[in-house]
């Protein structure tokens, strides 16, 4: 007889409710949970892939240890042997401790990829591991993602996790830059896989949606207007809007009156830009900028929101700053239908750091941000000899050989490590460089709570999901592995057998009693909605009560939290933090003082490549046969004019070259991409030697990050630039029976 289990899909921050139909230990089907308080039955196809991951034969169930053919160096001919978990943890701790005692604290470091945040065992273990490792070498996927947002929140609001979330349910005007919610399902805006329905609803209630993107994406169907924009130039478009709003007397602080500093200087800064020059650079006419500014400022409520298209580009820090400025000067910060701040049931803000430039990196002097360095410098820290060189790495939950800019550089660095322990369920493109891989239990074998993503809630709600299947492997969640490793590291650091014995005994007791549920129970009880110690407050939240609500609990709509919630020293919103103002000369030099032209005049790389997500895939989910079946989506989208100019016909294969690498892939000629820009999916490029991932390797695609450049980072936030990277595109062969006459005509036209 089949049974049903309800949980949250942990694959992305959208947090949809899923219903898993199962029989014994086998999953029969996965579908949307229509009673889930957030998603109400909506899911995307990716959720159904979880059953493939559950049964995937290549998913590691035991740790793998590398046996080197040649003890002096790693090779892809090395063998892997299975060992027990305790032995693996002990070995990893011994090797990391040895490196630290021989070469100093910073000789070891950690890297945390995106699955860290999707996995509460990992998220909870971060502070333990980092405290025990006590190294400045901390890297995460955030600096190839949303770090510029955190940077702006830190400087403007006082904390990197004071996250603004679009109140999409109530807004009347939604201006989106560099985001594709139809496919991503809403990033930093958790809606439950129905962002597109929410866009429709805005228009149905008389509101308006505007999208700014160099590609006419799948989301363009759900908006009133789409405008192409030249990559990297969003901050100028935003500056234009701000200028018009100030000029026309449309600026108003609204509810935040008296709680903002820098109003006059922001007005003066905006006035120094020339709107016609902005229009030339961005490709959006000044009359359109003026109209959007007026509409935005006069709407009953409005939101300017952007995601990776304005964070993984040049001048990302400036774009984030100006998006928030736009919301603030139109009275839409912490206002219904504007940008708001969720209040999660488990409030962890005080447990997280927010700092900038309190120390700098060894090789290129990059500032820390909230205790981490940009991932772009991981390679140089490993490859540059000298005191403090990074020699040992604990790599968790990320596949940086495919996801970090300049995959070749990443591979060189990983290969050069003296010791690398990966905590990951797969032997993939990144973990194949490890000395040991420790695999955590599978997604259905552990409990789940979104420790992190409730920061992006569009309603205040909460949900806990127990493990569905309890197996032998369930004992080894990420939390168990990482706390076990921390305990063993601490033990190795003691200089006598006696002290080691005490640490081991203590850690043994603590590890038996401290489970993620203990933190959650405590956090919920003493959190904003909690019961506290009052047994008579029956409405208060406790873990027990939450467990009785398998579809989650609605807590409230988003409500006002400012100015009380501000963390800036003067308790005011900072409209013009020095960090941003000081970055403006760089922007001007690039776009208005000839720097861009100079760099392009001497470059053979005359197109810019940007990334795209696809509905059925998400990095590591290429292990799911359900999701990757059919045609591989790795195609280079190119505008017909650009194709014709290069004699590229439909069905061609093309060679794409950049300063760092070269890939070949088929083209897709389309007017949906703007001229001068090409586009391809990222996180592909499987089929590499010594990986154990048959499904992904059968459908390999090519890696976009074999083209991107580790030296390209936003000069202010040090976030990687993986969008708008200069490339050259050439045809390899034109298919003999090209039928597209339009193509042929265009080719003729350009050739003659
Ligand atoms: N299906 C699927 N969904 C996912 C994921 C996945 O892998 N697959 N990943 C999840 C994760 S980790 C994230 S971070 C989110 C990302 O969520 P989104 O940011 O919403 O999704 P992207 O497709 O990265 O959208 C970025 C858009 O920016 C555009 N762009 C590129 N350069 C520029 C520029 O200079 N200016 C402007 N204005 N636009 C630009 C691109 O064309 C693209 O449409 O998605 C999440 N959801
Ligand atoms: N060119 C280009 N590059 C990009 C982007 C882009 O738009 N363009 N997007 C960037 C963005 S937004 C992101 S988020 C990153 C994503 O890049 P990554 O963070 O590298 O994400 P994935 O490729 O999905 O790899 C996830 C890894 O976690 C492992 N894993 C899965 N589940 C678990 C688990 O429960 N525990 C542990 N320990 N490991 C697990 C998987 O096996 C895999 O190795 O890519 C970035 N890179
Ligand atoms: S959008 Fe898809 S992958 Fe993301 S949580 Fe929902 S079902 Fe899962
Ligand atoms: Mo991401």
mmCIF file of C-alpha atoms in Angstrom, residues 116 182 406 471 537 552:
data_model
loop_
_atom_site.group_PDB
_atom_site.id
_atom_site.type_symbol
_atom_site.label_atom_id
_atom_site.label_comp_id
_atom_site.label_asym_id
_atom_site.label_seq_id
_atom_site.Cartn_x
_atom_site.Cartn_y
_atom_site.Cartn_z
ATOM 1 C CA UNK A 116 25.322 24.359 2.115
ATOM 2 C CA UNK A 182 9.655 32.147 -14.837
ATOM 3 C CA UNK A 406 37.859 29.944 -15.103
ATOM 4 C CA UNK A 471 18.649 4.035 6.642
ATOM 5 C CA UNK A 537 0.732 30.847 25.791
ATOM 6 C CA UNK A 552 3.766 24.301 7.266
#
